[in-house]
Coordinates of C-alpha atoms in Angstrom, one line a residue:
A1 CA -59.1 -79.2 17.1
L2 CA -61.2 -81.9 19.4
C3 CA -61.6 -84.3 16.3
I4 CA -57.8 -84.3 16.0
M5 CA -57.2 -85.1 19.6
S6 CA -59.9 -87.7 19.3
S7 CA -57.8 -89.4 16.8
M8 CA -54.8 -89.9 19.0
P9 CA -54.2 -92.4 21.6
S10 CA -55.4 -91.0 25.1
R11 CA -52.1 -90.6 26.8
T12 CA -50.8 -88.1 24.1
A13 CA -54.3 -86.4 24.4
L14 CA -54.3 -85.9 28.0
T15 CA -50.5 -84.3 27.7
I16 CA -51.7 -81.9 25.2
L17 CA -54.6 -81.0 27.2
L18 CA -52.5 -80.5 30.3
L19 CA -50.2 -78.4 28.7
A20 CA -52.6 -75.8 27.2
T21 CA -54.2 -75.8 30.6
L22 CA -50.9 -74.7 31.9
V23 CA -50.1 -72.2 29.5
A24 CA -53.5 -70.4 29.9
C25 CA -53.2 -70.4 33.6
A26 CA -49.6 -68.8 33.6
P27 CA -49.1 -65.2 34.6
P28 CA -48.0 -62.8 31.4
A29 CA -44.5 -62.5 30.8
P30 CA -42.8 -59.3 32.3
V31 CA -42.3 -56.6 30.1
M32 CA -38.5 -55.7 29.5
R33 CA -37.6 -51.8 30.4
P34 CA -34.5 -50.2 29.2
D35 CA -32.0 -49.0 32.1
P36 CA -32.7 -45.3 32.5
V37 CA -29.9 -42.9 31.1
P38 CA -28.1 -41.0 33.7
V39 CA -28.5 -37.5 33.9
D40 CA -25.2 -35.1 33.5
P41 CA -26.0 -32.7 36.0
A42 CA -23.6 -30.1 34.2
Q43 CA -25.6 -30.6 30.9
A44 CA -28.7 -30.2 32.6
A45 CA -27.7 -26.8 34.0
F46 CA -26.3 -25.8 30.9
D47 CA -29.6 -26.7 29.2
A48 CA -31.8 -24.8 32.0
G49 CA -29.7 -21.6 31.7
Q50 CA -27.3 -22.0 34.5
Y51 CA -24.0 -21.3 32.7
R52 CA -22.0 -20.6 35.2
D53 CA -22.8 -23.7 37.4
A54 CA -22.5 -26.2 34.0
A55 CA -19.0 -24.6 33.6
E56 CA -17.7 -25.3 37.1
A57 CA -19.1 -28.7 37.1
W58 CA -17.4 -29.6 34.0
E59 CA -14.2 -28.4 35.1
A60 CA -14.4 -30.3 38.3
R61 CA -15.1 -33.5 36.1
A62 CA -11.9 -32.5 34.1
E63 CA -9.8 -32.4 36.8
A64 CA -11.3 -35.8 38.2
D65 CA -11.1 -37.6 34.8
P66 CA -7.5 -36.6 32.7
E67 CA -8.5 -38.8 30.0
Q68 CA -12.1 -37.0 29.2
S69 CA -10.7 -33.6 30.3
P70 CA -9.9 -32.0 26.6
A71 CA -13.6 -32.5 25.9
L72 CA -15.0 -31.6 29.1
L73 CA -13.0 -28.3 28.9
A74 CA -14.1 -27.6 25.5
Q75 CA -17.7 -27.9 26.9
A76 CA -16.9 -25.8 30.0
A77 CA -15.1 -22.9 27.6
E78 CA -18.6 -22.6 25.8
A79 CA -20.5 -22.6 29.1
W80 CA -18.2 -19.7 30.6
L81 CA -18.6 -18.0 27.0
R82 CA -22.7 -18.3 27.9
A83 CA -22.6 -17.0 31.2
G84 CA -20.5 -13.7 29.7
E85 CA -17.1 -14.8 31.5
T86 CA -15.3 -14.2 28.2
D87 CA -11.7 -14.2 29.8
R88 CA -12.3 -17.6 31.5
A89 CA -13.6 -19.0 28.0
A90 CA -10.6 -17.5 26.4
A91 CA -8.0 -18.8 28.7
L92 CA -9.7 -22.4 28.7
S93 CA -9.6 -22.2 24.9
Q94 CA -6.1 -21.0 25.0
A95 CA -4.9 -23.6 27.2
L96 CA -6.4 -26.8 25.3
T97 CA -4.3 -28.7 23.0
V98 CA -6.6 -29.5 19.6
T99 CA -4.6 -32.5 18.7
A100 CA -6.0 -34.1 22.2
L101 CA -9.7 -33.2 21.1
A102 CA -12.2 -35.3 18.9
P103 CA -13.7 -33.8 15.5
A104 CA -16.9 -32.4 17.6
D105 CA -14.9 -31.0 20.2
R106 CA -12.6 -29.6 17.9
Q107 CA -15.4 -27.8 16.2
R108 CA -17.1 -26.5 19.6
L109 CA -13.5 -24.9 20.3
D110 CA -13.7 -23.1 17.0
L111 CA -16.7 -21.8 17.6
V112 CA -15.9 -20.3 20.8
E113 CA -12.4 -18.9 19.6
A114 CA -14.9 -17.4 16.6
E115 CA -17.3 -15.8 18.9
L116 CA -14.1 -14.4 21.1
A117 CA -12.7 -13.3 18.0
L118 CA -16.2 -11.5 16.6
D119 CA -16.4 -9.9 20.4
A120 CA -12.8 -8.4 19.7
G121 CA -13.4 -7.0 16.3
E122 CA -11.2 -9.5 15.0
L123 CA -13.3 -10.1 11.8
T124 CA -10.3 -11.6 9.8
R125 CA -9.9 -14.2 12.6
A126 CA -13.2 -15.4 13.1
G127 CA -13.7 -15.5 9.1
R128 CA -10.9 -17.9 9.1
L129 CA -12.5 -20.1 11.9
L130 CA -15.8 -20.1 10.5
T131 CA -14.6 -21.4 6.8
R132 CA -15.5 -24.9 7.4
D133 CA -18.3 -26.8 5.5
R134 CA -21.4 -26.6 7.8
E135 CA -22.4 -30.1 6.8
D136 CA -19.3 -31.4 8.1
L137 CA -20.3 -30.0 11.7
D138 CA -21.6 -31.9 14.5
P139 CA -25.8 -31.5 14.1
A140 CA -25.5 -29.7 17.7
L141 CA -23.4 -26.9 16.7
K142 CA -24.9 -26.1 13.4
A143 CA -27.5 -23.4 14.6
W144 CA -24.3 -21.8 16.5
F145 CA -22.4 -21.7 13.7
D146 CA -25.4 -20.1 11.4
Q147 CA -25.6 -17.7 13.9
L148 CA -22.1 -16.7 14.1
S149 CA -21.7 -16.7 10.4
S150 CA -24.8 -14.5 10.2
E151 CA -23.2 -11.8 12.5
L152 CA -19.9 -12.1 10.7
D153 CA -21.6 -11.4 7.5
R154 CA -23.6 -8.2 8.6
R155 CA -20.2 -7.1 10.3
L156 CA -18.2 -7.5 7.3
A157 CA -20.6 -5.8 5.3
D158 CA -19.6 -2.5 6.6
P159 CA -17.8 -2.7 9.8
A160 CA -16.5 0.8 10.5
A161 CA -20.3 1.9 10.2
E162 CA -21.3 -0.6 12.3
A163 CA -19.0 0.2 14.9
Y164 CA -19.7 3.9 14.9
R165 CA -23.7 3.3 15.2
A166 CA -22.8 1.4 18.4
L167 CA -20.6 4.2 19.6
A168 CA -23.0 7.0 18.6
R169 CA -26.0 4.7 20.8
A170 CA -23.5 4.0 23.8
V171 CA -21.8 7.4 24.3
R172 CA -25.2 9.3 25.0
E173 CA -26.1 6.7 27.7
P174 CA -26.1 7.9 31.0
D175 CA -23.9 5.2 32.3
F176 CA -21.3 5.5 29.2
E177 CA -17.9 4.1 29.9
P178 CA -15.2 5.4 27.7
E179 CA -13.4 1.9 27.7
L180 CA -16.8 0.8 26.2
A181 CA -16.1 3.3 23.1
L182 CA -12.7 2.0 22.7
A183 CA -13.7 -1.5 22.4
R184 CA -16.0 -0.6 19.9
L185 CA -13.3 1.1 17.9
V186 CA -9.9 -0.5 18.5
G187 CA -10.6 -3.4 16.4
L188 CA -10.8 -1.3 12.9
P189 CA -8.1 -0.6 10.8
T190 CA -6.3 3.0 10.8
R191 CA -7.7 3.8 7.5
S192 CA -11.4 3.1 8.6
L193 CA -10.8 5.2 12.0
V194 CA -9.5 8.3 9.8
A195 CA -12.2 7.9 7.4
L196 CA -14.8 8.2 10.5
Y197 CA -13.2 10.8 11.7
E198 CA -13.2 13.0 8.7
Q199 CA -17.1 12.1 8.1
H200 CA -18.0 12.5 12.1
G201 CA -15.6 15.3 13.4
D202 CA -17.9 17.6 13.7
D203 CA -20.1 15.6 16.7
P204 CA -18.8 16.8 19.9
A205 CA -20.3 13.0 21.4
T206 CA -18.2 11.0 19.8
A207 CA -15.4 13.2 17.8
P208 CA -13.1 12.7 20.8
W209 CA -13.0 8.9 20.9
L210 CA -12.7 8.7 17.1
D211 CA -9.6 10.9 17.4
L212 CA -8.1 9.0 20.0
M213 CA -8.5 5.9 17.9
A214 CA -7.1 7.4 14.6
A215 CA -4.3 8.9 16.1
S216 CA -3.4 6.2 18.3
R217 CA -4.1 3.2 16.1
I218 CA -1.0 3.3 13.9
H219 CA 1.2 3.1 17.0
L220 CA -0.6 0.6 18.8
L221 CA 2.5 -1.7 19.3
D222 CA 4.9 0.9 20.0
D223 CA 5.0 1.8 23.8
E224 CA 6.7 5.4 23.2
R225 CA 5.1 6.8 20.3
L226 CA 1.5 5.3 21.7
A227 CA 2.2 7.3 24.9
Q228 CA 3.0 10.3 22.9
S229 CA 0.2 10.4 20.8
I230 CA -2.2 9.9 23.7
V231 CA -1.1 12.6 25.9
D232 CA -1.3 15.0 22.4
W233 CA -4.8 13.7 21.9
S234 CA -5.5 14.7 25.8
L235 CA -4.3 18.0 25.2
R236 CA -6.6 18.5 22.2
H237 CA -9.8 17.3 24.1
P238 CA -9.2 18.5 27.7
G239 CA -12.6 18.0 28.8
V240 CA -13.9 14.6 28.3
G241 CA -13.1 13.4 31.5
Y242 CA -11.0 10.6 30.6
S243 CA -7.0 10.7 31.1
A244 CA -4.3 9.8 29.0
V245 CA -3.0 7.8 31.6
E246 CA -6.4 5.9 31.6
A247 CA -6.4 5.5 28.0
L248 CA -2.9 4.1 27.8
E249 CA -3.4 1.5 30.2
W250 CA -6.7 0.0 28.8
L251 CA -5.4 0.1 25.3
I252 CA -1.8 -1.8 26.9
L253 CA -4.6 -4.4 28.5
W254 CA -6.4 -4.5 25.4
R255 CA -3.5 -5.9 23.4
Q256 CA -2.9 -8.7 26.2
T257 CA -6.4 -10.0 25.4
V258 CA -5.6 -10.4 21.8
A259 CA -5.4 -14.0 20.6
R260 CA -2.0 -15.6 20.1
P261 CA -1.0 -18.6 18.5
Q262 CA -0.5 -21.1 20.9
R263 CA 1.1 -23.5 18.8
V264 CA 3.8 -22.8 16.3
S265 CA 6.0 -24.8 13.7
I266 CA 9.4 -23.4 12.8
L267 CA 11.1 -24.4 9.3
L268 CA 14.6 -24.2 10.0
P269 CA 17.6 -25.6 7.3
G270 CA 18.9 -29.1 8.5
T271 CA 21.7 -29.2 6.2
Q272 CA 25.6 -28.9 7.5
A273 CA 26.1 -25.8 4.9
L274 CA 23.5 -23.8 6.6
A275 CA 23.6 -25.0 10.1
R276 CA 24.9 -21.4 11.6
P277 CA 22.7 -19.6 10.1
A278 CA 19.8 -22.1 11.4
Q279 CA 21.2 -21.9 14.8
A280 CA 21.3 -17.8 15.0
L281 CA 17.6 -18.0 13.8
R282 CA 16.6 -20.7 16.5
D283 CA 18.7 -18.9 19.5
G284 CA 16.7 -15.2 18.4
L285 CA 13.5 -17.5 18.4
L286 CA 14.2 -18.9 21.8
S287 CA 15.4 -15.6 23.1
A288 CA 11.9 -13.9 22.2
W289 CA 10.3 -17.0 23.4
L290 CA 11.9 -16.9 27.1
A291 CA 11.4 -13.0 27.3
L292 CA 7.5 -13.7 27.2
P293 CA 5.4 -14.3 30.5
T294 CA 5.2 -18.0 31.0
D295 CA 1.3 -18.3 30.6
R296 CA 1.7 -16.5 27.0
R297 CA 4.6 -18.7 25.6
P298 CA 3.4 -21.1 22.7
V299 CA 4.2 -24.3 22.3
L300 CA 7.3 -24.3 19.7
H301 CA 7.9 -27.1 17.3
F302 CA 11.4 -27.2 15.2
D303 CA 11.5 -29.1 12.0
Y304 CA 14.9 -29.0 10.4
L305 CA 14.4 -29.6 6.8
S306 CA 16.8 -31.2 4.1
E307 CA 17.7 -29.1 0.7
D308 CA 14.8 -30.9 -0.9
A309 CA 11.8 -28.1 -1.9
D310 CA 9.2 -30.6 -1.6
A311 CA 10.6 -30.8 2.6
A312 CA 8.7 -27.5 3.6
I313 CA 5.2 -29.4 1.7
S314 CA 5.9 -32.0 3.7
A315 CA 6.4 -30.1 7.1
W316 CA 3.4 -27.9 6.3
F317 CA 0.9 -31.0 6.2
T318 CA 2.9 -32.0 9.4
A319 CA 2.4 -28.8 11.1
R320 CA -1.8 -29.1 10.2
E321 CA -1.8 -32.4 11.8
Q322 CA -0.1 -31.2 15.1
G323 CA -2.5 -28.2 15.0
S324 CA -0.4 -25.7 14.5
E325 CA -1.9 -22.4 14.3
L326 CA 1.3 -20.5 12.6
M327 CA 4.1 -21.3 10.4
I328 CA 7.6 -19.7 10.7
G329 CA 10.2 -20.0 7.9
P330 CA 11.6 -21.4 6.0
I331 CA 14.8 -19.6 4.6
D332 CA 15.5 -21.4 1.6
R333 CA 14.0 -19.7 -1.5
P334 CA 13.3 -22.6 -3.6
Q335 CA 11.2 -24.0 -0.4
V336 CA 9.5 -20.5 -0.1
D337 CA 8.4 -21.0 -3.7
A338 CA 7.2 -24.5 -3.2
L339 CA 5.0 -23.4 -0.4
L340 CA 3.4 -20.8 -2.5
T341 CA 2.0 -23.5 -4.8
L342 CA -0.5 -25.0 -2.2
P343 CA -3.9 -24.7 -2.9
E344 CA -5.2 -24.4 0.3
A345 CA -4.7 -21.4 2.8
G346 CA -5.6 -23.5 6.4
L347 CA -2.4 -22.6 7.9
P348 CA -1.3 -19.0 8.3
M349 CA 2.7 -18.4 7.5
L350 CA 5.3 -15.7 8.1
L351 CA 8.4 -16.9 5.6
L352 CA 11.7 -15.6 6.2
N353 CA 12.3 -15.3 2.7
L354 CA 11.1 -13.7 -0.3
P355 CA 9.9 -15.9 -3.4
T356 CA 11.5 -15.7 -6.5
E357 CA 9.0 -13.6 -7.9
R358 CA 6.9 -11.6 -5.9
E359 CA 4.1 -12.1 -7.8
A360 CA 3.4 -15.6 -6.1
L361 CA 2.7 -14.2 -3.0
F362 CA -0.1 -12.7 -4.0
R363 CA -1.4 -15.4 -6.0
A364 CA -1.1 -17.7 -3.0
P365 CA -4.3 -18.2 -0.9
G366 CA -4.6 -17.4 3.2
Q367 CA -3.0 -15.4 5.4
I368 CA 0.8 -15.1 4.2
A369 CA 3.4 -12.6 4.9
A370 CA 7.2 -12.6 3.9
I371 CA 10.0 -10.8 5.1
G372 CA 13.9 -10.9 3.8
L373 CA 16.9 -9.0 5.0
L374 CA 17.5 -7.9 1.4
P375 CA 20.5 -5.2 0.8
E376 CA 18.8 -4.0 -2.4
D377 CA 15.9 -2.6 0.0
E378 CA 18.4 -0.9 1.9
A379 CA 20.0 0.4 -1.3
E380 CA 16.4 2.0 -2.3
L381 CA 16.3 3.7 1.3
A382 CA 19.4 5.0 0.8
A383 CA 18.1 6.5 -2.7
I384 CA 15.4 7.8 -1.0
H385 CA 17.1 9.3 2.0
A386 CA 19.6 11.2 -0.3
L387 CA 16.7 12.6 -2.4
V388 CA 14.9 13.9 0.3
S389 CA 18.1 15.6 1.6
G390 CA 18.3 17.3 -1.8
H391 CA 21.1 15.2 -3.5
R392 CA 20.5 14.9 -7.3
R393 CA 23.7 13.8 -8.7
A394 CA 25.5 10.7 -7.8
V395 CA 28.3 8.3 -8.6
V396 CA 28.4 4.9 -7.8
M397 CA 31.1 2.3 -6.8
I398 CA 30.4 -1.2 -7.0
Q399 CA 32.0 -4.3 -5.9
N400 CA 32.5 -6.4 -9.2
T401 CA 30.4 -9.4 -7.6
G402 CA 26.5 -10.3 -8.3
W403 CA 25.7 -9.1 -4.6
G404 CA 27.5 -5.7 -5.4
R405 CA 25.8 -5.3 -8.9
R406 CA 22.1 -6.3 -7.4
V407 CA 22.7 -3.5 -4.6
A408 CA 23.8 -0.8 -7.3
D409 CA 20.9 -1.4 -9.7
A410 CA 18.6 -1.2 -6.7
F411 CA 19.9 2.1 -5.7
I412 CA 20.2 3.6 -9.4
E413 CA 16.6 2.5 -10.0
A414 CA 15.4 4.2 -7.0
F415 CA 17.6 7.2 -7.5
R416 CA 16.6 8.0 -11.0
L417 CA 12.8 7.5 -10.3
G418 CA 13.0 10.0 -7.7
G419 CA 14.6 12.4 -10.3
G420 CA 18.3 11.9 -9.5
E421 CA 20.8 11.5 -12.0
I422 CA 23.8 9.0 -12.0
V423 CA 26.7 11.0 -13.1
G424 CA 29.7 8.1 -13.2
Q425 CA 30.0 4.7 -12.0
A426 CA 32.9 2.0 -11.7
E427 CA 33.5 -1.5 -10.7
Y428 CA 36.4 -2.7 -8.5
P429 CA 37.3 -6.3 -7.8
A430 CA 36.5 -7.3 -4.0
Q431 CA 40.1 -7.7 -3.0
E432 CA 41.3 -4.3 -4.4
V433 CA 43.1 -2.1 -1.6
D434 CA 44.0 0.9 -4.3
H435 CA 41.0 2.5 -5.6
S436 CA 42.9 5.7 -6.7
P437 CA 42.6 4.9 -10.4
R438 CA 38.7 4.5 -10.5
I439 CA 38.6 7.3 -8.0
T440 CA 40.3 9.9 -9.9
T441 CA 38.0 8.8 -12.9
L442 CA 35.1 9.1 -11.1
L443 CA 35.8 13.0 -9.9
D444 CA 37.3 13.8 -13.0
L445 CA 40.6 14.3 -11.6
D446 CA 42.4 12.7 -14.5
R447 CA 40.7 15.0 -16.8
S448 CA 42.2 18.0 -14.6
E449 CA 45.5 16.7 -14.7
Q450 CA 45.3 16.3 -18.4
R451 CA 44.2 19.8 -18.7
I452 CA 47.4 20.9 -16.5
A453 CA 49.8 18.9 -18.8
R454 CA 48.6 20.6 -21.6
L455 CA 49.0 23.7 -20.4
T456 CA 52.3 23.2 -19.4
R457 CA 53.4 22.0 -22.7
L458 CA 52.0 25.3 -24.1
I459 CA 53.2 28.1 -21.4
G460 CA 55.5 26.4 -19.5
E461 CA 55.5 25.2 -15.7
L462 CA 52.4 26.0 -13.7
E463 CA 51.9 26.3 -10.1
S464 CA 48.3 24.3 -10.0
E465 CA 46.9 21.1 -8.5
P466 CA 44.2 18.8 -10.0
R467 CA 40.6 19.9 -9.0
R468 CA 37.8 17.5 -8.7
R469 CA 34.3 18.0 -10.3
T470 CA 32.1 20.2 -8.6
D471 CA 28.7 18.8 -10.1
L472 CA 28.7 15.8 -7.7
D473 CA 26.0 15.6 -4.6
L474 CA 27.0 12.2 -3.4
V475 CA 28.8 8.9 -3.8
F476 CA 26.7 5.6 -3.1
L477 CA 28.8 2.5 -2.1
A478 CA 27.9 -0.8 -3.2
G479 CA 30.3 -2.7 -0.8
R480 CA 30.9 -4.4 2.2
A481 CA 33.3 -2.9 5.3
A482 CA 36.6 -4.0 4.1
D483 CA 35.7 -1.9 1.1
A484 CA 34.3 1.2 2.8
R485 CA 37.6 1.3 5.1
Q486 CA 39.8 1.3 1.7
I487 CA 37.8 3.6 -0.2
K488 CA 36.3 6.4 2.4
P489 CA 40.2 7.3 3.1
Q490 CA 41.0 7.5 -0.2
L491 CA 38.1 9.9 -1.4
R492 CA 39.5 12.2 1.7
F493 CA 42.6 12.2 0.2
F494 CA 41.4 13.3 -3.1
D495 CA 39.5 16.3 -1.6
A496 CA 36.0 14.8 -1.6
D497 CA 35.8 14.3 2.1
D498 CA 32.8 17.0 2.1
V499 CA 31.1 14.8 -0.7
P500 CA 28.3 12.5 1.4
V501 CA 29.2 8.9 1.0
Y502 CA 26.0 6.5 1.4
A503 CA 26.1 2.8 1.6
T504 CA 24.0 0.0 3.0
S505 CA 24.6 -1.5 6.6
H506 CA 26.7 -4.1 5.3
V507 CA 29.6 -1.8 6.0
V508 CA 28.9 -2.5 9.5
L509 CA 30.7 -5.1 11.8
T510 CA 29.1 -6.3 14.8
N511 CA 32.4 -6.5 16.8
E512 CA 32.9 -2.8 17.2
D513 CA 36.7 -1.8 16.6
R514 CA 36.1 2.0 16.8
R515 CA 39.8 2.8 16.1
R516 CA 39.3 0.9 12.8
D517 CA 35.9 2.2 12.1
R518 CA 37.2 5.7 12.2
D519 CA 38.2 5.3 8.9
L520 CA 34.3 5.2 7.7
D521 CA 33.8 8.5 9.7
G522 CA 31.1 10.1 7.6
V523 CA 29.6 7.5 5.8
I524 CA 25.9 7.3 6.0
V525 CA 24.1 4.2 6.4
P526 CA 20.2 2.8 6.8
V527 CA 20.6 0.4 10.0
A528 CA 18.6 -1.8 12.1
P529 CA 18.2 -0.8 15.6
W530 CA 19.6 -3.9 16.8
L531 CA 23.1 -2.5 15.2
L532 CA 22.8 1.0 16.7
P533 CA 24.8 1.4 20.0
D534 CA 22.4 4.2 21.5
S535 CA 19.3 2.3 20.8
S536 CA 17.2 0.5 23.2
A537 CA 18.2 -2.7 21.3
A538 CA 21.7 -2.4 22.2
T539 CA 21.5 -3.9 25.5
Q540 CA 19.7 -7.2 24.1
R541 CA 22.7 -7.3 21.6
A542 CA 25.5 -7.2 24.3
A543 CA 23.6 -9.8 26.4
A544 CA 23.2 -11.8 23.1
E545 CA 26.5 -11.8 22.1
A546 CA 27.8 -12.9 25.7
G547 CA 25.4 -15.8 25.7
F548 CA 25.5 -16.7 22.3
S549 CA 28.6 -17.6 19.6
G550 CA 29.0 -16.5 16.4
L551 CA 27.2 -12.9 16.5
D552 CA 30.2 -11.2 15.6
N553 CA 29.2 -12.3 12.3
F554 CA 27.1 -9.2 10.4
T555 CA 24.8 -11.7 9.0
L556 CA 24.2 -14.1 11.8
S557 CA 23.6 -11.1 14.1
M558 CA 21.1 -9.9 11.8
L559 CA 19.3 -13.4 12.0
H560 CA 19.3 -13.5 15.4
A561 CA 17.5 -10.1 15.7
L562 CA 14.8 -11.5 12.9
G563 CA 14.3 -14.5 14.9
R564 CA 13.5 -12.7 18.0
D565 CA 11.2 -10.3 16.0
A566 CA 9.5 -13.1 14.2
L567 CA 8.6 -14.8 17.0
A568 CA 7.3 -11.6 18.7
M569 CA 5.4 -10.0 15.4
S570 CA 3.5 -13.4 15.2
A571 CA 1.1 -12.3 18.2
W572 CA 0.4 -9.3 15.9
L573 CA 0.6 -11.0 12.2
E574 CA -3.5 -10.6 11.7
L575 CA -4.1 -7.3 12.7
M576 CA -1.0 -6.3 10.7
L577 CA -2.1 -8.0 7.6
A578 CA -5.8 -6.3 8.1
D579 CA -4.4 -3.0 8.6
P580 CA -1.4 -1.9 6.1
A581 CA -0.6 1.3 8.5
L582 CA 0.1 -0.6 11.8
Y583 CA 3.8 -1.6 12.3
Y584 CA 5.9 -3.4 14.9
P585 CA 8.9 -1.8 16.2
G586 CA 11.2 -4.6 15.6
L587 CA 14.8 -5.4 16.6
S588 CA 15.5 -5.7 12.5
G589 CA 13.3 -2.5 11.9
R590 CA 10.3 -0.8 11.8
L591 CA 7.9 -3.4 10.1
R592 CA 4.6 -2.9 8.4
I593 CA 3.0 -5.1 5.7
A594 CA 2.1 -2.3 3.2
D595 CA 0.8 -4.3 0.4
G596 CA -0.8 -7.4 2.3
R597 CA 2.4 -9.7 1.6
V598 CA 5.8 -8.2 2.0
I599 CA 7.0 -7.3 5.1
E600 CA 9.0 -3.8 4.7
R601 CA 11.6 -2.5 7.1
D602 CA 11.8 1.1 7.9
L603 CA 15.5 1.9 9.3
P604 CA 16.6 4.8 10.9
F605 CA 20.0 6.3 9.3
A606 CA 23.3 6.7 10.9
R607 CA 26.5 8.6 10.5
F608 CA 30.1 7.2 11.7
V609 CA 31.4 9.6 14.1
N610 CA 34.7 8.8 15.7
G611 CA 34.3 5.2 14.7
R612 CA 30.6 5.1 16.2
L613 CA 27.5 5.0 14.5
V614 CA 25.1 8.0 15.5
E615 CA 21.3 8.2 14.4
F616 CA 20.2 11.3 12.9

């Protein structure tokens, strides 16, 4: 370097030497440190196990920062859960709108709800919330997800045995509380509770609690029958130190803690041809919604569909994107068929019609139930009731329409399967007034007249009247109200007034005309509670008919009742799918899902007396 400098001009060399000296004498460059990351006091409290403080801090921040409120409240819900405040965690979870959450926050909320479902014994719901792919989770949530999944697997292995072991441990503790026993058992289906009681009914410590739940679980949603079953239980176990009133109050409170859908999508027909049915259903759904306490009303989203079957598919995807937890509808059968072809099971569905092929319901994945107000089902109930009443020989009168033949076929098939015999049947035109030729043939009066005429020709004038056949137990009428008003009086005229006449509830008109309905006296029908004048539903029906138009029409009135039942039952759909014995006491009938897919309607029977339906 010296040699190089010596070869340079003196001015340049001096300049370089001066610069080198200045650099050597300069202070070292300052080290640039990153700004300190601000500490989140709420997160710090959470990490330190101070969950209550964390929850309160996140809630306060959410109130002050509406834009970040959903994410902060999701964190608060988890903190309340960790603090053991499950009620507050559940309240926050239900209040949050999932569409406002980022993916990680929605995942957090799903895990909160899954843990709450496990605590409540709702294993099916917990399983649905834990079906997501673990690799898609936020890394901070994977350990929690794994813990909940393991707990679910353990309980699913034998939930009844696990519940009984927990009960047996708890009941022998000195500070045993009966509510803890009930909490461990109430989530089990009826068949499991009955089996546990059969296995352990000889254990005096656990038997009373097993008996209580086994006896009352089937009536869990029916206040009147639930109360009676608990009173009967208290008489069987007078020394347990727990009253029937306390047990009933706890079960009613427990029902209020069951997670309900917070956002429901409802598919209704949007065509002019089905405008009146759509309105009747919508009015029924809204009536049920208004009857709920304000803090338990779900968000309802109505989607009016075109005739295109694929319109239901599009609505299903829209409902998923909106964060709906349940879809109700449609009523159009081709659209029901289309929905059952969906390959995934991410959204529970309550279908308001049955598919063309019932087997499609059982092939479809996920939580799905379907209900149809089918006259064929009522005809089968009529056949069963007739058989149980001791009737074995029937004649059938059939309105010669597709509807009438379907109803008649359903009755005939069920009656024959039960050991009954169809000894005659006749079709009649829908507008026919004089049914005497067909009635005389069915009752064998024409043959009796022929015999009298033959004897008259042989031996002269006789004082004799035709006599009907005596091997007849009942008449089934596959017709509607106008038909029944003509046929029943004519049966009376032909000396068959003592023969029971069965029909479906389609002979009932909702705008009661007792003077005209006296023509139906003696007719027996399975009928929805909604149509019974002396039922608890009568007041609701009267109010609905005063407030909504068109409910004097039988079909529209029943659709209104179905709408009310659909929304009310939606809160219990998951429990009912898991427990075939559990029923909902609806306006359209006692509803249960015996086969895991089709909602059966069990109906009371009534007879027309002085133009008025009387249950018997």
